[in-house]
């Protein structure tokens, strides 16, 4: 059976975790996490912004497995400041190196450059990574249901809660959404990108949004490029968005962010 991109990522990620644990103990990383300072309100900020307009998680992303290098001039602190000035609600920072050319220190640099809450965008399998995320300064973690068991998802969410962090639960199918709904997190990320093929379709959000419990916040992810895309998804109840590539390709990131958020579809227009 041919390995998918997700399979390959999981394989090397488990090796990375083992190497990190050999270098620094869980107790040491946990102590750093507890000393990391106040957690910024990720889910609450998105909730508030999505009631007034759109909530945007703006992503700092250098490359991807499907597109290769996305942005050559890559300065995480400058990009974070530009996103904040453009009206983003939160940040997402890729910390995976082999597939996305990310780095752990990018998160720390980005968070220090602005006041926005930050998501550690990575493939998490172990509570060690959650402690590490908080030690780096992350305010939220990503849990990808396609890549973890129900027990792992619950364990990661519990670890995040212990540190006062939020968790964005990412789904790609009705079956994954059903599993995610058993968790406590308010944030349900509907990823329009198939993690096996990396193809995108906004129809994923159109179909799954109807099944999301009413007490959850839908975060529409991937395949979003224009204000019309956001308005189309808002018609299906998604008023929070995670956008990286389309903004990362712009010369003026601040202006592109401001333009994207300028005329949100009002709740009354839905």
PDB file of C-alpha atoms in Angstrom:
ATOM      1  CA  UNK A   1       0.000   0.000   0.000  1.00  0.00           C
ATOM      2  CA  UNK A   2       1.383   3.413  -1.026  1.00  0.00           C
ATOM      3  CA  UNK A   3       2.173   5.803   1.806  1.00  0.00           C
ATOM      4  CA  UNK A   4       0.202   9.061   1.813  1.00  0.00           C
ATOM      5  CA  UNK A   5       1.824  12.413   2.588  1.00  0.00           C
ATOM      6  CA  UNK A   6       0.215  12.238   6.022  1.00  0.00           C
ATOM      7  CA  UNK A   7       1.664   8.767   6.623  1.00  0.00           C
ATOM      8  CA  UNK A   8       5.149  10.005   5.752  1.00  0.00           C
ATOM      9  CA  UNK A   9       4.806  13.042   8.016  1.00  0.00           C
ATOM     10  CA  UNK A  10       3.616  10.889  10.925  1.00  0.00           C
ATOM     11  CA  UNK A  11       6.545   8.508  10.488  1.00  0.00           C
ATOM     12  CA  UNK A  12       9.264  11.144  10.705  1.00  0.00           C
ATOM     13  CA  UNK A  13       7.365  13.122  13.356  1.00  0.00           C
ATOM     14  CA  UNK A  14       7.367  10.150  15.733  1.00  0.00           C
ATOM     15  CA  UNK A  15      11.131   9.872  15.199  1.00  0.00           C
ATOM     16  CA  UNK A  16      11.481  13.599  15.952  1.00  0.00           C
ATOM     17  CA  UNK A  17       9.516  13.262  19.176  1.00  0.00           C
ATOM     18  CA  UNK A  18      11.718  10.375  20.337  1.00  0.00           C
ATOM     19  CA  UNK A  19      14.855  12.405  19.575  1.00  0.00           C
ATOM     20  CA  UNK A  20      13.507  15.472  21.392  1.00  0.00           C
ATOM     21  CA  UNK A  21      12.617  13.384  24.454  1.00  0.00           C
ATOM     22  CA  UNK A  22      16.135  11.962  24.510  1.00  0.00           C
ATOM     23  CA  UNK A  23      17.549  15.468  24.460  1.00  0.00           C
ATOM     24  CA  UNK A  24      15.241  17.092  27.009  1.00  0.00           C
ATOM     25  CA  UNK A  25      12.989  15.406  29.544  1.00  0.00           C
ATOM     26  CA  UNK A  26       9.227  15.920  29.693  1.00  0.00           C
ATOM     27  CA  UNK A  27       9.672  17.370  33.203  1.00  0.00           C
ATOM     28  CA  UNK A  28      12.141  19.953  31.919  1.00  0.00           C
ATOM     29  CA  UNK A  29       9.892  21.021  29.054  1.00  0.00           C
ATOM     30  CA  UNK A  30       6.852  21.126  31.363  1.00  0.00           C
ATOM     31  CA  UNK A  31       8.714  23.420  33.757  1.00  0.00           C
ATOM     32  CA  UNK A  32       9.490  25.746  30.844  1.00  0.00           C
ATOM     33  CA  UNK A  33       5.852  25.644  29.763  1.00  0.00           C
ATOM     34  CA  UNK A  34       4.624  26.619  33.216  1.00  0.00           C
ATOM     35  CA  UNK A  35       7.085  29.525  33.286  1.00  0.00           C
ATOM     36  CA  UNK A  36       6.157  30.769  29.812  1.00  0.00           C
ATOM     37  CA  UNK A  37       3.904  33.610  30.923  1.00  0.00           C
ATOM     38  CA  UNK A  38       0.192  34.299  30.412  1.00  0.00           C
ATOM     39  CA  UNK A  39      -1.760  32.495  27.690  1.00  0.00           C
ATOM     40  CA  UNK A  40      -3.458  34.801  25.207  1.00  0.00           C
ATOM     41  CA  UNK A  41      -7.190  34.050  24.592  1.00  0.00           C
ATOM     42  CA  UNK A  42      -7.250  32.295  21.205  1.00  0.00           C
ATOM     43  CA  UNK A  43     -10.788  30.876  20.989  1.00  0.00           C
ATOM     44  CA  UNK A  44     -12.339  33.850  22.763  1.00  0.00           C
ATOM     45  CA  UNK A  45     -10.639  36.308  20.395  1.00  0.00           C
ATOM     46  CA  UNK A  46     -11.958  34.389  17.392  1.00  0.00           C
ATOM     47  CA  UNK A  47     -15.443  34.237  18.875  1.00  0.00           C
ATOM     48  CA  UNK A  48     -15.535  37.988  19.475  1.00  0.00           C
ATOM     49  CA  UNK A  49     -14.122  38.867  16.050  1.00  0.00           C
ATOM     50  CA  UNK A  50     -16.516  36.536  14.231  1.00  0.00           C
ATOM     51  CA  UNK A  51     -19.493  38.205  15.901  1.00  0.00           C
ATOM     52  CA  UNK A  52     -18.341  41.665  14.795  1.00  0.00           C
ATOM     53  CA  UNK A  53     -16.959  40.674  11.393  1.00  0.00           C
ATOM     54  CA  UNK A  54     -14.648  37.818  10.467  1.00  0.00           C
ATOM     55  CA  UNK A  55     -12.147  36.076  12.702  1.00  0.00           C
ATOM     56  CA  UNK A  56      -8.897  35.517  10.819  1.00  0.00           C
ATOM     57  CA  UNK A  57      -6.135  33.124  11.811  1.00  0.00           C
ATOM     58  CA  UNK A  58      -3.358  34.408   9.549  1.00  0.00           C
ATOM     59  CA  UNK A  59      -0.700  31.818   8.837  1.00  0.00           C
ATOM     60  CA  UNK A  60       3.058  32.253   8.709  1.00  0.00           C
ATOM     61  CA  UNK A  61       4.077  29.552   6.257  1.00  0.00           C
ATOM     62  CA  UNK A  62       7.232  29.359   4.168  1.00  0.00           C
ATOM     63  CA  UNK A  63       6.529  26.230   2.100  1.00  0.00           C
ATOM     64  CA  UNK A  64       4.226  23.215   1.721  1.00  0.00           C
ATOM     65  CA  UNK A  65       4.612  19.620   0.457  1.00  0.00           C
ATOM     66  CA  UNK A  66       2.290  20.283  -2.490  1.00  0.00           C
ATOM     67  CA  UNK A  67       3.420  23.792  -3.543  1.00  0.00           C
ATOM     68  CA  UNK A  68       7.069  23.863  -2.470  1.00  0.00           C
ATOM     69  CA  UNK A  69       8.505  27.258  -1.539  1.00  0.00           C
ATOM     70  CA  UNK A  70       5.691  29.796  -1.052  1.00  0.00           C
ATOM     71  CA  UNK A  71       7.590  32.842   0.170  1.00  0.00           C
ATOM     72  CA  UNK A  72      11.308  33.463  -0.320  1.00  0.00           C
ATOM     73  CA  UNK A  73      11.472  36.708   1.696  1.00  0.00           C
ATOM     74  CA  UNK A  74      10.458  35.077   4.958  1.00  0.00           C
ATOM     75  CA  UNK A  75      10.761  37.074   8.201  1.00  0.00           C
ATOM     76  CA  UNK A  76       8.326  35.702  10.834  1.00  0.00           C
ATOM     77  CA  UNK A  77       8.432  38.768  13.092  1.00  0.00           C
ATOM     78  CA  UNK A  78       7.803  41.184  10.204  1.00  0.00           C
ATOM     79  CA  UNK A  79       4.998  39.013   8.855  1.00  0.00           C
ATOM     80  CA  UNK A  80       3.369  38.775  12.293  1.00  0.00           C
ATOM     81  CA  UNK A  81       3.444  42.563  12.682  1.00  0.00           C
ATOM     82  CA  UNK A  82       1.989  43.000   9.175  1.00  0.00           C
ATOM     83  CA  UNK A  83      -0.837  40.567   9.876  1.00  0.00           C
ATOM     84  CA  UNK A  84      -1.655  42.314  13.163  1.00  0.00           C
ATOM     85  CA  UNK A  85      -1.674  45.736  11.482  1.00  0.00           C
ATOM     86  CA  UNK A  86      -3.905  44.346   8.725  1.00  0.00           C
ATOM     87  CA  UNK A  87      -6.557  43.224  11.203  1.00  0.00           C
ATOM     88  CA  UNK A  88      -5.846  39.521  11.782  1.00  0.00           C
ATOM     89  CA  UNK A  89      -7.320  38.062  14.966  1.00  0.00           C
ATOM     90  CA  UNK A  90      -4.795  35.302  15.623  1.00  0.00           C
ATOM     91  CA  UNK A  91      -1.658  33.820  14.100  1.00  0.00           C
ATOM     92  CA  UNK A  92      -0.794  30.302  12.980  1.00  0.00           C
ATOM     93  CA  UNK A  93       2.908  29.452  12.720  1.00  0.00           C
ATOM     94  CA  UNK A  94       4.255  26.343  11.000  1.00  0.00           C
ATOM     95  CA  UNK A  95       6.893  24.677  13.157  1.00  0.00           C
ATOM     96  CA  UNK A  96       7.370  21.519  11.045  1.00  0.00           C
ATOM     97  CA  UNK A  97      10.689  21.587   9.183  1.00  0.00           C
ATOM     98  CA  UNK A  98      10.865  18.644   6.706  1.00  0.00           C
ATOM     99  CA  UNK A  99       7.587  19.322   4.885  1.00  0.00           C
ATOM    100  CA  UNK A 100       6.948  23.027   5.497  1.00  0.00           C
ATOM    101  CA  UNK A 101      10.408  24.543   6.088  1.00  0.00           C
ATOM    102  CA  UNK A 102       9.115  25.766   9.429  1.00  0.00           C
ATOM    103  CA  UNK A 103      11.005  26.058  12.701  1.00  0.00           C
ATOM    104  CA  UNK A 104      10.106  26.173  16.375  1.00  0.00           C
ATOM    105  CA  UNK A 105      11.793  29.521  16.902  1.00  0.00           C
ATOM    106  CA  UNK A 106       9.574  31.071  14.213  1.00  0.00           C
ATOM    107  CA  UNK A 107       6.663  30.815  16.648  1.00  0.00           C
ATOM    108  CA  UNK A 108       8.534  32.571  19.446  1.00  0.00           C
ATOM    109  CA  UNK A 109       9.708  35.336  17.089  1.00  0.00           C
ATOM    110  CA  UNK A 110       6.241  35.890  15.623  1.00  0.00           C
ATOM    111  CA  UNK A 111       4.507  36.013  18.993  1.00  0.00           C
ATOM    112  CA  UNK A 112       7.020  38.520  20.372  1.00  0.00           C
ATOM    113  CA  UNK A 113       6.344  40.865  17.446  1.00  0.00           C
ATOM    114  CA  UNK A 114       2.637  41.407  18.184  1.00  0.00           C
ATOM    115  CA  UNK A 115      -0.145  40.935  20.748  1.00  0.00           C
ATOM    116  CA  UNK A 116      -2.083  38.261  18.834  1.00  0.00           C
ATOM    117  CA  UNK A 117      -2.720  34.755  20.206  1.00  0.00           C
ATOM    118  CA  UNK A 118      -0.725  32.100  18.346  1.00  0.00           C
ATOM    119  CA  UNK A 119      -1.483  28.568  17.149  1.00  0.00           C
ATOM    120  CA  UNK A 120       1.347  26.064  16.863  1.00  0.00           C
ATOM    121  CA  UNK A 121       0.682  24.538  13.425  1.00  0.00           C
ATOM    122  CA  UNK A 122       2.246  21.107  13.472  1.00  0.00           C
ATOM    123  CA  UNK A 123       1.404  17.419  13.589  1.00  0.00           C
ATOM    124  CA  UNK A 124       0.927  16.516  17.245  1.00  0.00           C
ATOM    125  CA  UNK A 125       0.846  12.998  18.659  1.00  0.00           C
ATOM    126  CA  UNK A 126       2.249  13.287  22.173  1.00  0.00           C
ATOM    127  CA  UNK A 127       1.612  15.497  25.248  1.00  0.00           C
ATOM    128  CA  UNK A 128       5.339  16.262  25.135  1.00  0.00           C
ATOM    129  CA  UNK A 129       4.669  18.370  22.016  1.00  0.00           C
ATOM    130  CA  UNK A 130       1.883  20.244  23.810  1.00  0.00           C
ATOM    131  CA  UNK A 131       4.221  21.164  26.667  1.00  0.00           C
ATOM    132  CA  UNK A 132       6.810  22.164  24.084  1.00  0.00           C
ATOM    133  CA  UNK A 133       4.228  24.326  22.290  1.00  0.00           C
ATOM    134  CA  UNK A 134       3.433  26.238  25.487  1.00  0.00           C
ATOM    135  CA  UNK A 135       7.152  26.586  26.274  1.00  0.00           C
ATOM    136  CA  UNK A 136       7.592  28.177  22.834  1.00  0.00           C
ATOM    137  CA  UNK A 137       4.724  30.578  23.618  1.00  0.00           C
ATOM    138  CA  UNK A 138       1.823  28.930  21.789  1.00  0.00           C
ATOM    139  CA  UNK A 139      -1.689  29.738  22.991  1.00  0.00           C
ATOM    140  CA  UNK A 140      -3.429  27.026  20.967  1.00  0.00           C
ATOM    141  CA  UNK A 141      -2.561  23.659  19.456  1.00  0.00           C
ATOM    142  CA  UNK A 142      -3.828  21.810  16.398  1.00  0.00           C
ATOM    143  CA  UNK A 143      -5.312  18.316  16.677  1.00  0.00           C
ATOM    144  CA  UNK A 144      -5.731  16.631  13.280  1.00  0.00           C
ATOM    145  CA  UNK A 145      -8.360  13.919  13.623  1.00  0.00           C
ATOM    146  CA  UNK A 146      -7.175  12.182  10.441  1.00  0.00           C
ATOM    147  CA  UNK A 147      -3.829  11.546  12.099  1.00  0.00           C
ATOM    148  CA  UNK A 148      -4.709  10.525  15.668  1.00  0.00           C
ATOM    149  CA  UNK A 149      -6.938   8.054  17.492  1.00  0.00           C
ATOM    150  CA  UNK A 150      -9.785   9.200  19.730  1.00  0.00           C
ATOM    151  CA  UNK A 151      -7.638   8.416  22.773  1.00  0.00           C
ATOM    152  CA  UNK A 152      -4.727  10.459  21.427  1.00  0.00           C
ATOM    153  CA  UNK A 153      -6.999  13.388  20.584  1.00  0.00           C
ATOM    154  CA  UNK A 154      -8.458  13.385  24.104  1.00  0.00           C
ATOM    155  CA  UNK A 155      -4.973  13.150  25.615  1.00  0.00           C
ATOM    156  CA  UNK A 156      -3.685  16.090  23.557  1.00  0.00           C
ATOM    157  CA  UNK A 157      -6.760  18.193  24.379  1.00  0.00           C
ATOM    158  CA  UNK A 158      -6.403  17.440  28.096  1.00  0.00           C
ATOM    159  CA  UNK A 159      -2.742  18.439  27.999  1.00  0.00           C
ATOM    160  CA  UNK A 160      -3.640  21.723  26.312  1.00  0.00           C
ATOM    161  CA  UNK A 161      -6.337  22.400  28.918  1.00  0.00           C
ATOM    162  CA  UNK A 162      -3.848  21.755  31.712  1.00  0.00           C
ATOM    163  CA  UNK A 163      -1.698  24.589  30.368  1.00  0.00           C
ATOM    164  CA  UNK A 164      -4.695  26.892  29.830  1.00  0.00           C
ATOM    165  CA  UNK A 165      -4.411  26.595  26.040  1.00  0.00           C
ATOM    166  CA  UNK A 166      -7.108  26.162  23.418  1.00  0.00           C
ATOM    167  CA  UNK A 167      -7.234  23.389  20.815  1.00  0.00           C
ATOM    168  CA  UNK A 168      -8.319  23.653  17.188  1.00  0.00           C
ATOM    169  CA  UNK A 169      -9.780  20.285  16.192  1.00  0.00           C
ATOM    170  CA  UNK A 170      -9.304  19.740  12.462  1.00  0.00           C
ATOM    171  CA  UNK A 171     -11.615  17.525  10.404  1.00  0.00           C
ATOM    172  CA  UNK A 172     -11.972  16.570   6.737  1.00  0.00           C
ATOM    173  CA  UNK A 173     -14.969  14.207   6.754  1.00  0.00           C
ATOM    174  CA  UNK A 174     -18.303  13.537   8.454  1.00  0.00           C
ATOM    175  CA  UNK A 175     -16.754  10.642  10.363  1.00  0.00           C
ATOM    176  CA  UNK A 176     -13.942  12.833  11.696  1.00  0.00           C
ATOM    177  CA  UNK A 177     -16.436  15.555  12.613  1.00  0.00           C
ATOM    178  CA  UNK A 178     -18.473  13.052  14.611  1.00  0.00           C
ATOM    179  CA  UNK A 179     -15.325  12.045  16.516  1.00  0.00           C
ATOM    180  CA  UNK A 180     -14.303  15.681  17.044  1.00  0.00           C
ATOM    181  CA  UNK A 181     -17.737  16.502  18.452  1.00  0.00           C
ATOM    182  CA  UNK A 182     -17.022  14.192  21.387  1.00  0.00           C
ATOM    183  CA  UNK A 183     -14.185  16.506  22.482  1.00  0.00           C
ATOM    184  CA  UNK A 184     -14.667  19.670  24.530  1.00  0.00           C
ATOM    185  CA  UNK A 185     -13.012  22.235  22.278  1.00  0.00           C
ATOM    186  CA  UNK A 186     -15.198  24.992  20.826  1.00  0.00           C
ATOM    187  CA  UNK A 187     -13.024  25.272  17.711  1.00  0.00           C
ATOM    188  CA  UNK A 188     -13.800  22.936  14.820  1.00  0.00           C
ATOM    189  CA  UNK A 189     -11.518  23.456  11.840  1.00  0.00           C
ATOM    190  CA  UNK A 190     -12.951  22.203   8.547  1.00  0.00           C
ATOM    191  CA  UNK A 191      -9.989  21.707   6.235  1.00  0.00           C
ATOM    192  CA  UNK A 192     -10.932  21.933   2.579  1.00  0.00           C
ATOM    193  CA  UNK A 193      -7.622  20.276   1.681  1.00  0.00           C
ATOM    194  CA  UNK A 194      -7.522  16.490   1.385  1.00  0.00           C
ATOM    195  CA  UNK A 195      -4.475  15.543   3.463  1.00  0.00           C
ATOM    196  CA  UNK A 196      -3.883  12.455   1.356  1.00  0.00           C
ATOM    197  CA  UNK A 197      -3.890  14.171  -2.040  1.00  0.00           C
ATOM    198  CA  UNK A 198      -3.499  17.847  -0.921  1.00  0.00           C
ATOM    199  CA  UNK A 199      -6.245  18.879  -3.372  1.00  0.00           C
ATOM    200  CA  UNK A 200      -8.712  21.528  -2.118  1.00  0.00           C
ATOM    201  CA  UNK A 201     -12.455  22.083  -2.529  1.00  0.00           C
ATOM    202  CA  UNK A 202     -14.699  24.511  -0.648  1.00  0.00           C
ATOM    203  CA  UNK A 203     -17.460  21.938  -0.991  1.00  0.00           C
ATOM    204  CA  UNK A 204     -15.964  20.231   2.073  1.00  0.00           C
ATOM    205  CA  UNK A 205     -17.068  23.166   4.249  1.00  0.00           C
ATOM    206  CA  UNK A 206     -20.411  23.429   2.451  1.00  0.00           C
ATOM    207  CA  UNK A 207     -21.182  19.806   3.302  1.00  0.00           C
ATOM    208  CA  UNK A 208     -19.743  19.491   6.794  1.00  0.00           C
ATOM    209  CA  UNK A 209     -20.803  22.869   8.225  1.00  0.00           C
ATOM    210  CA  UNK A 210     -24.410  21.641   8.496  1.00  0.00           C
ATOM    211  CA  UNK A 211     -23.267  18.862  10.843  1.00  0.00           C
ATOM    212  CA  UNK A 212     -21.235  21.011  13.251  1.00  0.00           C
ATOM    213  CA  UNK A 213     -22.884  21.312  16.703  1.00  0.00           C
ATOM    214  CA  UNK A 214     -24.324  24.811  17.220  1.00  0.00           C
ATOM    215  CA  UNK A 215     -22.153  25.516  20.264  1.00  0.00           C
ATOM    216  CA  UNK A 216     -18.931  25.203  18.236  1.00  0.00           C
ATOM    217  CA  UNK A 217     -17.027  27.810  16.226  1.00  0.00           C
ATOM    218  CA  UNK A 218     -16.396  26.759  12.621  1.00  0.00           C
ATOM    219  CA  UNK A 219     -12.942  27.628  11.303  1.00  0.00           C
ATOM    220  CA  UNK A 220     -12.798  27.264   7.521  1.00  0.00           C
ATOM    221  CA  UNK A 221      -9.312  26.249   6.363  1.00  0.00           C
ATOM    222  CA  UNK A 222      -7.544  26.085   2.965  1.00  0.00           C
ATOM    223  CA  UNK A 223      -8.557  27.130  -0.543  1.00  0.00           C
ATOM    224  CA  UNK A 224      -9.503  30.674   0.482  1.00  0.00           C
ATOM    225  CA  UNK A 225      -8.235  33.509  -1.719  1.00  0.00           C
ATOM    226  CA  UNK A 226     -10.732  36.384  -2.018  1.00  0.00           C
ATOM    227  CA  UNK A 227     -13.367  38.297  -0.014  1.00  0.00           C
ATOM    228  CA  UNK A 228     -15.968  36.475  -2.139  1.00  0.00           C
ATOM    229  CA  UNK A 229     -14.604  33.125  -0.905  1.00  0.00           C
ATOM    230  CA  UNK A 230     -15.048  34.255   2.695  1.00  0.00           C
ATOM    231  CA  UNK A 231     -18.563  35.566   2.034  1.00  0.00           C
ATOM    232  CA  UNK A 232     -19.505  32.285   0.350  1.00  0.00           C
ATOM    233  CA  UNK A 233     -18.330  30.294   3.373  1.00  0.00           C
ATOM    234  CA  UNK A 234     -20.028  32.714   5.794  1.00  0.00           C
ATOM    235  CA  UNK A 235     -23.297  31.748   4.125  1.00  0.00           C
ATOM    236  CA  UNK A 236     -22.651  28.270   5.527  1.00  0.00           C
ATOM    237  CA  UNK A 237     -21.929  29.478   9.050  1.00  0.00           C
ATOM    238  CA  UNK A 238     -18.153  29.846   8.858  1.00  0.00           C
ATOM    239  CA  UNK A 239     -17.122  33.271  10.108  1.00  0.00           C
ATOM    240  CA  UNK A 240     -13.606  32.318  11.207  1.00  0.00           C
ATOM    241  CA  UNK A 241     -10.920  31.419   8.693  1.00  0.00           C
ATOM    242  CA  UNK A 242      -7.382  30.068   8.636  1.00  0.00           C
ATOM    243  CA  UNK A 243      -5.540  31.496   5.631  1.00  0.00           C
ATOM    244  CA  UNK A 244      -1.864  31.180   4.788  1.00  0.00           C
ATOM    245  CA  UNK A 245      -0.724  30.590   1.233  1.00  0.00           C
ATOM    246  CA  UNK A 246      -2.835  33.233  -0.544  1.00  0.00           C
ATOM    247  CA  UNK A 247      -1.622  35.925   1.886  1.00  0.00           C
ATOM    248  CA  UNK A 248       1.966  34.667   2.000  1.00  0.00           C
ATOM    249  CA  UNK A 249       2.249  35.176  -1.764  1.00  0.00           C
ATOM    250  CA  UNK A 250       1.375  38.896  -1.552  1.00  0.00           C
ATOM    251  CA  UNK A 251       4.061  41.597  -1.706  1.00  0.00           C
ATOM    252  CA  UNK A 252       2.189  43.763   0.821  1.00  0.00           C
ATOM    253  CA  UNK A 253       0.874  41.316   3.429  1.00  0.00           C
ATOM    254  CA  UNK A 254      -0.664  44.021   5.621  1.00  0.00           C
ATOM    255  CA  UNK A 255      -2.679  45.537   2.768  1.00  0.00           C
ATOM    256  CA  UNK A 256      -3.726  42.113   1.471  1.00  0.00           C
ATOM    257  CA  UNK A 257      -4.993  41.169   4.935  1.00  0.00           C
ATOM    258  CA  UNK A 258      -6.897  44.429   5.280  1.00  0.00           C
ATOM    259  CA  UNK A 259      -8.476  43.990   1.847  1.00  0.00           C
ATOM    260  CA  UNK A 260      -9.561  40.436   2.614  1.00  0.00           C
ATOM    261  CA  UNK A 261     -11.368  41.527   5.792  1.00  0.00           C
ATOM    262  CA  UNK A 262     -12.701  44.901   4.611  1.00  0.00           C
ATOM    263  CA  UNK A 263     -16.352  44.043   3.873  1.00  0.00           C
ATOM    264  CA  UNK A 264     -17.482  41.036   5.881  1.00  0.00           C
ATOM    265  CA  UNK A 265     -20.863  39.540   5.184  1.00  0.00           C
ATOM    266  CA  UNK A 266     -23.011  40.618   8.114  1.00  0.00           C
ATOM    267  CA  UNK A 267     -24.735  38.046  10.248  1.00  0.00           C
ATOM    268  CA  UNK A 268     -28.009  39.571   9.093  1.00  0.00           C
ATOM    269  CA  UNK A 269     -27.094  38.858   5.492  1.00  0.00           C
ATOM    270  CA  UNK A 270     -26.762  35.138   6.083  1.00  0.00           C
TER     271      UNK A 270
END
